[in-house]
CSV table of C-alpha atoms in Angstrom, one decimal:
chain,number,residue,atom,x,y,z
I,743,UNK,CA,29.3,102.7,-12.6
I,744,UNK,CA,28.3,101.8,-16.3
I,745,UNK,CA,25.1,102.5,-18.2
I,746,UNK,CA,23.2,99.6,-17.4
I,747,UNK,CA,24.3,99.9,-13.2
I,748,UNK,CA,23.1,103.3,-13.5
I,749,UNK,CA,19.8,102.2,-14.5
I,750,UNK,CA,19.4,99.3,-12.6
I,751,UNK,CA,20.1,101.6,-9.4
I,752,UNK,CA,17.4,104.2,-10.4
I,753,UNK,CA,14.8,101.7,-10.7
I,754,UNK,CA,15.8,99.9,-7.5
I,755,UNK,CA,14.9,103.7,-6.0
I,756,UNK,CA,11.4,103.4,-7.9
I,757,UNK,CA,10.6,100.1,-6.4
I,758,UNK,CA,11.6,101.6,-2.8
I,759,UNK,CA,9.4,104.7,-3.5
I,760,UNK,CA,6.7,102.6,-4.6
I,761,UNK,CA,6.8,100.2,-1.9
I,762,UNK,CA,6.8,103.5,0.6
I,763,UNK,CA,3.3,104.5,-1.1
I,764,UNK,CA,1.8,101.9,-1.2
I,765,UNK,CA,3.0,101.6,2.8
I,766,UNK,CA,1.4,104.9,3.7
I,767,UNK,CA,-1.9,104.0,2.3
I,768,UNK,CA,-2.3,100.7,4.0
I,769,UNK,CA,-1.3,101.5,7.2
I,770,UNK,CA,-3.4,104.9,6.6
I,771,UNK,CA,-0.6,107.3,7.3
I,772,UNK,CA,-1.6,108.8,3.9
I,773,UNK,CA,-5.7,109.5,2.4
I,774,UNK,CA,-6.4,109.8,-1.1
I,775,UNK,CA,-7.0,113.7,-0.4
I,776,UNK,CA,-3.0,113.8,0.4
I,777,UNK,CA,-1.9,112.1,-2.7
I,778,UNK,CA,-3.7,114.6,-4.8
I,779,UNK,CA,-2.0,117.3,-2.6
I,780,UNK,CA,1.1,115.6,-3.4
I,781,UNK,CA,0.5,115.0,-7.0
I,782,UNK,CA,-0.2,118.9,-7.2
I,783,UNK,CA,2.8,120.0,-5.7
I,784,UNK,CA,4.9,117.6,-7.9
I,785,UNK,CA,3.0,118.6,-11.6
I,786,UNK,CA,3.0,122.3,-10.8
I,787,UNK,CA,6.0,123.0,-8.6
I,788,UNK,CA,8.7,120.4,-7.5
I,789,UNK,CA,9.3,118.6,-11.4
I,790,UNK,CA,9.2,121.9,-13.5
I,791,UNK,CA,11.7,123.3,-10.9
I,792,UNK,CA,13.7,120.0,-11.3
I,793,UNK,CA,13.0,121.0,-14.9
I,794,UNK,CA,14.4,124.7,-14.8
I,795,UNK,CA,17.4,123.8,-12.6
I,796,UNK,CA,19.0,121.3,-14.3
I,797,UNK,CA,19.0,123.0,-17.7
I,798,UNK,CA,20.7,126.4,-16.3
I,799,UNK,CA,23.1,124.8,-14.4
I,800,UNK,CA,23.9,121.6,-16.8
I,801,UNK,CA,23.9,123.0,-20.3
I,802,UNK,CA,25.9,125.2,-22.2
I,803,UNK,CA,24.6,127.5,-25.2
I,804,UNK,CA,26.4,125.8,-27.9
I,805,UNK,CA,25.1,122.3,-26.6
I,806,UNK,CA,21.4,123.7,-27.0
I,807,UNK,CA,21.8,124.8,-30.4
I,808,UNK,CA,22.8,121.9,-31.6
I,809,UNK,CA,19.7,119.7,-30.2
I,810,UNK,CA,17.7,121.3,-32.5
I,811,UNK,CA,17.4,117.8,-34.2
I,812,UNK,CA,15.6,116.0,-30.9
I,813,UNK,CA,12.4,118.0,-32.2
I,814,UNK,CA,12.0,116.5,-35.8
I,815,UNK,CA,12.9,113.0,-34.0
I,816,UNK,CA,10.3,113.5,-31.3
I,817,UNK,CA,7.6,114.4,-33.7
I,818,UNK,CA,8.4,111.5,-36.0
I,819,UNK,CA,8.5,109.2,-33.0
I,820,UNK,CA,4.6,110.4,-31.8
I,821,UNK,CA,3.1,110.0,-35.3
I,822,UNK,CA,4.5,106.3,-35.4
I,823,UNK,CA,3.3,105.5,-31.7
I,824,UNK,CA,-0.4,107.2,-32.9
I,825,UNK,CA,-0.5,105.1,-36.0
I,826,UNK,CA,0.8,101.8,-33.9
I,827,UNK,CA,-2.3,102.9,-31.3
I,828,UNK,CA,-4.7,102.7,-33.9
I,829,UNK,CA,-3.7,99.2,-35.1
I,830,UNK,CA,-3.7,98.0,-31.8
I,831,UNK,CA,-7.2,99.1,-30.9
I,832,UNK,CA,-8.0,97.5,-34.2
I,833,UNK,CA,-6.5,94.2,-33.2
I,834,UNK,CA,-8.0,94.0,-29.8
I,835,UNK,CA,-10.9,95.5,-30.7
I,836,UNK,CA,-11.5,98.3,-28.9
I,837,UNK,CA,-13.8,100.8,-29.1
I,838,UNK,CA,-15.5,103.9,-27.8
I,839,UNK,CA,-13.9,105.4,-24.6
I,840,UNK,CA,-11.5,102.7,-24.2
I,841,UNK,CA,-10.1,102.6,-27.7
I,842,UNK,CA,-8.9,106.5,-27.2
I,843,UNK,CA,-7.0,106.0,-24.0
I,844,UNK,CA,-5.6,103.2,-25.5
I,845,UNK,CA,-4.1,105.7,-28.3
I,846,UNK,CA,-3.5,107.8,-25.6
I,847,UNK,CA,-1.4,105.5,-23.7
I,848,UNK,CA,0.3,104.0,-26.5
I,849,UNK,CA,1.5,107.8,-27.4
I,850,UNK,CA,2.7,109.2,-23.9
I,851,UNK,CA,5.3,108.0,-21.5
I,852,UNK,CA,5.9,108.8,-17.9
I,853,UNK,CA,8.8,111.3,-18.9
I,854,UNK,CA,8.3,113.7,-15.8
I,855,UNK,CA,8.2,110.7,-13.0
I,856,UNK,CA,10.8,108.4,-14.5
I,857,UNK,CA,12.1,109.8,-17.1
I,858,UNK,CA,14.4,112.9,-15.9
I,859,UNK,CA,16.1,110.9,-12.6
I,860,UNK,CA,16.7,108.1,-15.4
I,861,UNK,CA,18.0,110.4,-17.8
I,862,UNK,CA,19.6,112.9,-16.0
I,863,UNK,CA,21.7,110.3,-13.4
I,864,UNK,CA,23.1,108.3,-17.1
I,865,UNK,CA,23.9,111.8,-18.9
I,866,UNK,CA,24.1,114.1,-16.3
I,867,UNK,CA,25.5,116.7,-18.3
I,868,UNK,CA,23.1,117.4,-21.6
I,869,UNK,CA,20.9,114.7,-20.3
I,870,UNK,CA,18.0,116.7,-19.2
I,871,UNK,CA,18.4,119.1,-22.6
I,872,UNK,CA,17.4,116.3,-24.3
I,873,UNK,CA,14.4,115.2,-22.0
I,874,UNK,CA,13.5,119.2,-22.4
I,875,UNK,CA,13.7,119.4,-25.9
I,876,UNK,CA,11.5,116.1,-26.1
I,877,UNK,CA,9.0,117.5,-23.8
I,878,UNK,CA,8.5,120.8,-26.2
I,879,UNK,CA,6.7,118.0,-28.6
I,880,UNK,CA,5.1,115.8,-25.8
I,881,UNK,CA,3.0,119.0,-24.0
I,882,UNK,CA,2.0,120.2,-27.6
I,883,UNK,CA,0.6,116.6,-28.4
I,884,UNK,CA,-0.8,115.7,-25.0
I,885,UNK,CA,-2.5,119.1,-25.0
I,886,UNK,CA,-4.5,118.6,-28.4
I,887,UNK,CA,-4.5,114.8,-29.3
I,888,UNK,CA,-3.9,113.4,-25.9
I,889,UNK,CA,-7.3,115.5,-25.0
I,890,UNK,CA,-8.7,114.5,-28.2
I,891,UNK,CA,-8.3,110.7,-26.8
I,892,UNK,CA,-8.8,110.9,-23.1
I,893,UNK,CA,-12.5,112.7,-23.8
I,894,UNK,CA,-15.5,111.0,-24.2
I,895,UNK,CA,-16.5,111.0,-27.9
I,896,UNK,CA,-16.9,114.1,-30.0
I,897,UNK,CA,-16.3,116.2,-27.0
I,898,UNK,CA,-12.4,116.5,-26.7
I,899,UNK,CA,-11.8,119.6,-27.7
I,900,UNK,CA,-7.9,121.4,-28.1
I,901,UNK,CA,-7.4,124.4,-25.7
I,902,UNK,CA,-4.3,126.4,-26.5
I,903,UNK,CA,-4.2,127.5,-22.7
I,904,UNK,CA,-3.6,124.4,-21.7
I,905,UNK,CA,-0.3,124.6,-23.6
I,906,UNK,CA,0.7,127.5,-20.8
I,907,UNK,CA,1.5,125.4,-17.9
I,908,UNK,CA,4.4,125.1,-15.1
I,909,UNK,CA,6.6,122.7,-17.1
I,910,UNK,CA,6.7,124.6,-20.6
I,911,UNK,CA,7.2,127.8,-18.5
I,912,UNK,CA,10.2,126.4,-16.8
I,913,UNK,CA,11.5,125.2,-19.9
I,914,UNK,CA,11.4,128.6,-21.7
I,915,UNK,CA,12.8,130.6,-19.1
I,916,UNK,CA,15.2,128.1,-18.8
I,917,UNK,CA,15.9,128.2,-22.4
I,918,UNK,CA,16.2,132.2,-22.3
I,919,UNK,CA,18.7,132.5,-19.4
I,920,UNK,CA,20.9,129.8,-21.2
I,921,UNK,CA,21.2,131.9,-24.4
I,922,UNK,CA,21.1,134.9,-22.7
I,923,UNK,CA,24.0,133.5,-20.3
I,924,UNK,CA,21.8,135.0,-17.4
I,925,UNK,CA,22.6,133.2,-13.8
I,926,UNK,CA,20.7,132.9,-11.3
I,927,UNK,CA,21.7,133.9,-7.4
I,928,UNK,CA,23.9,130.8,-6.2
I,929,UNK,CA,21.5,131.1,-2.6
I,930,UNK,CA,18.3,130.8,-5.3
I,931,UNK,CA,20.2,127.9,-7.0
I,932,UNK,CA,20.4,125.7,-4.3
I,933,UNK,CA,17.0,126.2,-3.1
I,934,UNK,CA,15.8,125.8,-6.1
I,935,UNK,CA,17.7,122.2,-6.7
I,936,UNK,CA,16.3,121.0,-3.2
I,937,UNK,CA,12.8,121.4,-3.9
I,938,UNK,CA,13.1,120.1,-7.2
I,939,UNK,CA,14.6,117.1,-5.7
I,940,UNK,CA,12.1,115.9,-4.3
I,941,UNK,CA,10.3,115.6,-7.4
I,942,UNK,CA,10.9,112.0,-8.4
I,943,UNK,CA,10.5,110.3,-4.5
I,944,UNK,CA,7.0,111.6,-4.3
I,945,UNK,CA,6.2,111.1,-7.5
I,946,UNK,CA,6.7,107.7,-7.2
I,947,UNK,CA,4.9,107.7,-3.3
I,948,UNK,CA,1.9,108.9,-5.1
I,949,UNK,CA,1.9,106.0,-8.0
I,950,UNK,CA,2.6,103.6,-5.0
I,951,UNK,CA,-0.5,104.8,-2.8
I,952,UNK,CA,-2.5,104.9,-6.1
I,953,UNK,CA,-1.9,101.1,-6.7
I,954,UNK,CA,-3.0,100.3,-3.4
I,955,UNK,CA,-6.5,101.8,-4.0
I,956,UNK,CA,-6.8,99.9,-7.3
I,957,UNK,CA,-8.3,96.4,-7.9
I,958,UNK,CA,-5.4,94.9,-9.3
I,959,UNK,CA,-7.0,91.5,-10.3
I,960,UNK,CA,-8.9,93.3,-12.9
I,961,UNK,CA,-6.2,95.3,-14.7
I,962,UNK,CA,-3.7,92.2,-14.6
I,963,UNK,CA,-6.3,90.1,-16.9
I,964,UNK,CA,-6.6,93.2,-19.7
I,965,UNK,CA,-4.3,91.5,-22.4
I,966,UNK,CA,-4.8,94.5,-24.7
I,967,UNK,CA,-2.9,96.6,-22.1
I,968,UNK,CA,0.6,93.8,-22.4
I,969,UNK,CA,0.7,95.0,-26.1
I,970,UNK,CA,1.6,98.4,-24.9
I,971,UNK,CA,4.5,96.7,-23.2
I,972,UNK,CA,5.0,95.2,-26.4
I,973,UNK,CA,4.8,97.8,-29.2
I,974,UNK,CA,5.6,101.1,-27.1
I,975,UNK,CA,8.2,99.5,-24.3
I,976,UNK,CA,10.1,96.7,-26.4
I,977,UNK,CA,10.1,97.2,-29.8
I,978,UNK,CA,9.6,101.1,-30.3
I,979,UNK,CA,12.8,101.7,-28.3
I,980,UNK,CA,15.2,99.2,-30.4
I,981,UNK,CA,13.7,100.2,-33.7
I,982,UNK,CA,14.2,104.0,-33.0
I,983,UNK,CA,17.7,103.1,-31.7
I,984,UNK,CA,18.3,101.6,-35.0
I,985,UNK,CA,16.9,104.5,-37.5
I,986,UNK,CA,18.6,106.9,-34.9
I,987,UNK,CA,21.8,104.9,-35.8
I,988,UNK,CA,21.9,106.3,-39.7
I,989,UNK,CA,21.1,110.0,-38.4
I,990,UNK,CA,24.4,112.5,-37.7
I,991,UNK,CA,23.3,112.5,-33.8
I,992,UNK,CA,25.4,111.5,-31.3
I,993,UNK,CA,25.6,108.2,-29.1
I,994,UNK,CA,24.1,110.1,-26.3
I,995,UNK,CA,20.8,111.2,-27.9
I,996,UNK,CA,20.7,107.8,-29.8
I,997,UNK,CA,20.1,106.2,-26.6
I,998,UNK,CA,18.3,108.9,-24.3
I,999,UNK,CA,15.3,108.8,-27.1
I,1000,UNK,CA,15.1,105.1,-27.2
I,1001,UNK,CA,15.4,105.3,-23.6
I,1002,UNK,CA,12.7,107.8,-23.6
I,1003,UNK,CA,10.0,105.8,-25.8
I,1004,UNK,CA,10.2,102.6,-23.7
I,1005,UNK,CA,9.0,104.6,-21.0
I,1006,UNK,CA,6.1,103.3,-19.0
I,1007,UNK,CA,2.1,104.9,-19.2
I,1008,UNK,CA,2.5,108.7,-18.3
I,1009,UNK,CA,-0.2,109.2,-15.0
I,1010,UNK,CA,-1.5,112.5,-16.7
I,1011,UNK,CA,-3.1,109.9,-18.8
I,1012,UNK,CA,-5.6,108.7,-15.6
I,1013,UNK,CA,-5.9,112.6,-14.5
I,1014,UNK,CA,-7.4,114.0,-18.0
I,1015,UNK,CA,-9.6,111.0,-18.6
I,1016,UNK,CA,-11.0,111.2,-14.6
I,1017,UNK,CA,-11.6,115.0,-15.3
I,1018,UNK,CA,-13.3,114.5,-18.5
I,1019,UNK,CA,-15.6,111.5,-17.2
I,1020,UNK,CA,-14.1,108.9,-19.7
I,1021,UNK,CA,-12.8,105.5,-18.6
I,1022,UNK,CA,-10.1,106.7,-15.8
I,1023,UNK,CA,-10.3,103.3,-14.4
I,1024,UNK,CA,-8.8,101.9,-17.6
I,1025,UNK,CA,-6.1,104.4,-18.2
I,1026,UNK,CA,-4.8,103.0,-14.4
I,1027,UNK,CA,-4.6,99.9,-15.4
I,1028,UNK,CA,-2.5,100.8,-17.9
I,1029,UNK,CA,-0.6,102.7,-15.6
I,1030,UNK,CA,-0.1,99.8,-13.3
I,1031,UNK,CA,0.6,96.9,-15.7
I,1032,UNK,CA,3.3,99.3,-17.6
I,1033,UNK,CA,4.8,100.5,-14.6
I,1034,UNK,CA,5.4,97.0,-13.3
I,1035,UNK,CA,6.7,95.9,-16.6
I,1036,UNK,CA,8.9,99.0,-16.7
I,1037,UNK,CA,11.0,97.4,-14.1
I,1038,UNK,CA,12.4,94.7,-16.3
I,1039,UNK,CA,11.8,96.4,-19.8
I,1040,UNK,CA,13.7,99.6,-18.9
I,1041,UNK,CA,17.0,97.5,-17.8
I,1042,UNK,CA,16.3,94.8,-20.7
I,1043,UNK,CA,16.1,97.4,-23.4
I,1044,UNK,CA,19.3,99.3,-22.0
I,1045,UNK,CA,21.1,96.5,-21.9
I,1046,UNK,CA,20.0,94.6,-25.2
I,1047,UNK,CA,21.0,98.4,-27.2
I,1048,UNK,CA,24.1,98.1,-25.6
I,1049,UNK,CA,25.6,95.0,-25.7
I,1050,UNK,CA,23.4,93.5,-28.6
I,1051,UNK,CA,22.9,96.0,-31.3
């Protein structure tokens, strides 16, 4: 299969595993108590195993080295999408509570959930290196701005703890046994990859079951939330596609980062703002509408790089 079949497949997979969650909670099977179970065991265990697995078995040293790059892009990438947030809030006027997640959800993508399946089954070779390498930027921001914007104001405050968590864990150790050249037990291996994958599937279960608690009347009539489909889904991706296009990187990063950036409203978004007591309510709408969008954007914007630019 090409590219763009690739793609199409893997989101015909997120519809399924959507559908399935938002199954389970109508016909009760699942609570809300279980999909925070679930979400736990995906954020701390299944996805930075997923994480940790693919790197030591996928990458070589010589390939990490070299990605070096995907760091400079990544950070140059977040300081456009914070200064696009602010002109959007601007535009729609937002303010308070709501004009922070906004920034917050212009800024962060759903990397962990949709990203790495989408990723990894296009480029399964370096694929999740890149994705990796990315998410050395996106915990750093998330952990001080993304706090900064998911708090009520004047009390987001950055914690450097915060910064210690499963996924950057996985990735360093990772990192280490690849330039190291360390293996790990084949039996380990393998249990390791089936735990991590189940990452994605349940994931996407716990998005489904979320939607079906929501009011979705209400989120589908907040126009300010379509111009994240807009600036971060649509036209972030093609213009960094472009710029990437002048840059000595490869055909493979070039469209793994754009790719990447037209990723739909990360969930973590809904979790910090809930656990802070700001507007949780409106970070899942934002979650919803880009998530639904995602489905046609994320094929649209593969195939328009591909066949168009």
């Amino acid at each position: 299969m090409n590219t763009f079949e690739i793609l199409l497949e893997q989101m015909g997979l997120f519809v399924i595993y959507l559908l399935a969650g938002v199954i389970l909670i109508k016909t009760k099977v699942l609570s809300s108590e279980m999909l925070e179970a679930i979400s736990r065991f995906v954020v701390k265990m299944a996805l930075p195993i997923l994480v940790f697995v693919n790197i030591t078995d996928g990458v070589e040293k010589e390939t990490l080295t070299h990605s070096v790059l995907i760091l400079f892009i990544t950070a140059g990438f977040y300081f456009f999408m914070l200064f696009c947030g602010f002109g959007m809030t601007k535009l729609f006027h937002l303010k308070g509570d709501r004009a922070g997640i906004y920034q917050a959800m212009s800024m962060f993508g759903n990397v962990g959930f949709m990203g790495i399946p989408i990723i990894t089954s296009i480029f399964p070779k370096n694929g999740i290196l890149y994705i990796s390498v990315f998410t050395i930027i996106d915990q750093f921001m998330l952990w001080t701005l993304g706090v900064k914007f998911t708090t009520p104001q004047g009390e987001g405050k950055f914690n450097p703890k915060k910064l210690v968590n499963p996924a950057t864990v996985a990735i360093l150790l990772a990192v280490f046994l690849v330039l190291t050249e360390i293996k790990e037990p084949r039996i380990l291996d393998m249990g390791l990859q089936k735990i991590g994958g189940t990452a994605s599937p349940l994931a996407m279960i716990y998005v489904g079951g979320i939607f079906a608690s929501i009011h979705i009347g209400k989120h589908l009539k907040e126009f300010a939330l379509y111009g994240i489909v807009l600036t971060k889904m649509i036209l972030a991706p093609i213009l960094l596609f472009v710029l990437l296009g002048f840059l000595s990187v490869s055909s493979e990063i070039q469209l793994t980062m754009a790719l990447i950036a037209g990723m739909p409203v990360m969930t973590s978004v809904v979790m910090m703002a809930n656990t802070s007591g700001s507007d949780g309510d409106y970070a899942m709408g934002g979650v919803f509408i880009t998530t639904i969008c995602s489905i046609i954007t994320l094929p649209f914007i593969c195939w328009f790089l591909q066949n168009v630019l």
